[in-house]
PDB file of C-alpha atoms in Angstrom:
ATOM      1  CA  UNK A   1     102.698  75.296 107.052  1.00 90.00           C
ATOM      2  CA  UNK A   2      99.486  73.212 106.746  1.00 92.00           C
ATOM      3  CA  UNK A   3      98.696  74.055 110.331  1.00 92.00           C
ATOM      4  CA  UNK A   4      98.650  77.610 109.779  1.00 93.00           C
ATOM      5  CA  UNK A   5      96.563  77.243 106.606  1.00 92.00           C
ATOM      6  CA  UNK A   6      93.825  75.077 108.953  1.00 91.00           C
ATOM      7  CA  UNK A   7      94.078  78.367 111.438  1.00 92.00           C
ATOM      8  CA  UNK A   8      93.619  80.822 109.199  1.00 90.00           C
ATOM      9  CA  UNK A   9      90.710  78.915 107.304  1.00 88.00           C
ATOM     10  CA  UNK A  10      89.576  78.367 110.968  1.00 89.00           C
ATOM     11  CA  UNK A  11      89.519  82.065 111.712  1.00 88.00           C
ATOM     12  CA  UNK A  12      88.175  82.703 108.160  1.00 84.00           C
ATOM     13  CA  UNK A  13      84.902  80.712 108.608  1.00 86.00           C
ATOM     14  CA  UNK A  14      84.435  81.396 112.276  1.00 85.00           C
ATOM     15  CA  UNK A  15      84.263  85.216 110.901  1.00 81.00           C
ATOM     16  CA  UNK A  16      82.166  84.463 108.358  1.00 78.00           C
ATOM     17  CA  UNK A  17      79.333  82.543 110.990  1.00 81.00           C
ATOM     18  CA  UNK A  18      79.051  85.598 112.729  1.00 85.00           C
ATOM     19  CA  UNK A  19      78.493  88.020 110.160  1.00 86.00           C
ATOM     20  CA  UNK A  20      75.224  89.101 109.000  1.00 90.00           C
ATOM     21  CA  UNK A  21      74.168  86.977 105.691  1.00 88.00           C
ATOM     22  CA  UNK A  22      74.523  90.501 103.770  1.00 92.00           C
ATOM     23  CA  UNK A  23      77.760  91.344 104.625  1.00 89.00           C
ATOM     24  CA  UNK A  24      79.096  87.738 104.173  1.00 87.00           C
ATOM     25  CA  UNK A  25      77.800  87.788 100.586  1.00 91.00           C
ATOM     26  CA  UNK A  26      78.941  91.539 100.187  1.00 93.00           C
ATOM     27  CA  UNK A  27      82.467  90.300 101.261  1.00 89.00           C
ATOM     28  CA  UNK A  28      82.249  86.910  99.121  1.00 89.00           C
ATOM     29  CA  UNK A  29      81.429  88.849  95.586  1.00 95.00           C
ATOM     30  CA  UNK A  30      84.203  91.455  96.465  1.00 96.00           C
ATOM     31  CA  UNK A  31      86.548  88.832  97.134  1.00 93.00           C
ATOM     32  CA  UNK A  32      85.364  86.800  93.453  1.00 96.00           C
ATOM     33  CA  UNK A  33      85.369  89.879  91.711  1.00 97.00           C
ATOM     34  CA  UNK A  34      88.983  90.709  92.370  1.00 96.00           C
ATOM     35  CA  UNK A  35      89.715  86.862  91.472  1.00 95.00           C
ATOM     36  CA  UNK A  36      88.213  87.267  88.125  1.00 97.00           C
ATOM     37  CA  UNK A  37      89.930  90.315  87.513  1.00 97.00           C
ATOM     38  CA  UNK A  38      93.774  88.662  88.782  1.00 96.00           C
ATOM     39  CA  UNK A  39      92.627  85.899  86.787  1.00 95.00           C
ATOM     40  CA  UNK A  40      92.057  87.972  83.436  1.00 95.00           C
ATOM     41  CA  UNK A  41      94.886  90.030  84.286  1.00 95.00           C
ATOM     42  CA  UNK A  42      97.033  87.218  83.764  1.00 93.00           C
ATOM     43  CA  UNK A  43      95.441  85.441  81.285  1.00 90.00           C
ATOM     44  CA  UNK A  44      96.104  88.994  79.033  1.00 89.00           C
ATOM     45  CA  UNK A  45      99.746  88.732  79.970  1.00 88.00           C
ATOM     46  CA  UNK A  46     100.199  85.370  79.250  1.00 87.00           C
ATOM     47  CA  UNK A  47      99.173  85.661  75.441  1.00 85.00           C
ATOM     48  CA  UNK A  48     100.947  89.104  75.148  1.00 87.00           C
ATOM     49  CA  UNK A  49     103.996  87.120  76.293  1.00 84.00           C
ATOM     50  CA  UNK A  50     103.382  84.325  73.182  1.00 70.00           C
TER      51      UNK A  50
END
């Protein structure tokens, strides 16, 4: 399992160094923004659950 983890973060970086610096950060604040919004989707159901 931890091998496969280093692979995929292997591919995952090696993808990002040859991306344009736009489309990396494009990619990077899509990917936080659906983060924050798991994250407060959760956080909501955990106090509706309390």
């Amino acid at each position: 399992m931890f091998f496969a983890a280093l692979l995929a973060l292997g591919l995952v970086v090696g993808a990002a160094a040859h991306t344009s610096l736009t489309g990396f950060v494009f990619a990077a604040s899509a990917i936080g923004f659906w983060l924050l919004a798991f994250a407060a989707r959760e956080g909501l159901t955990r106090l509706r659950r309390h």
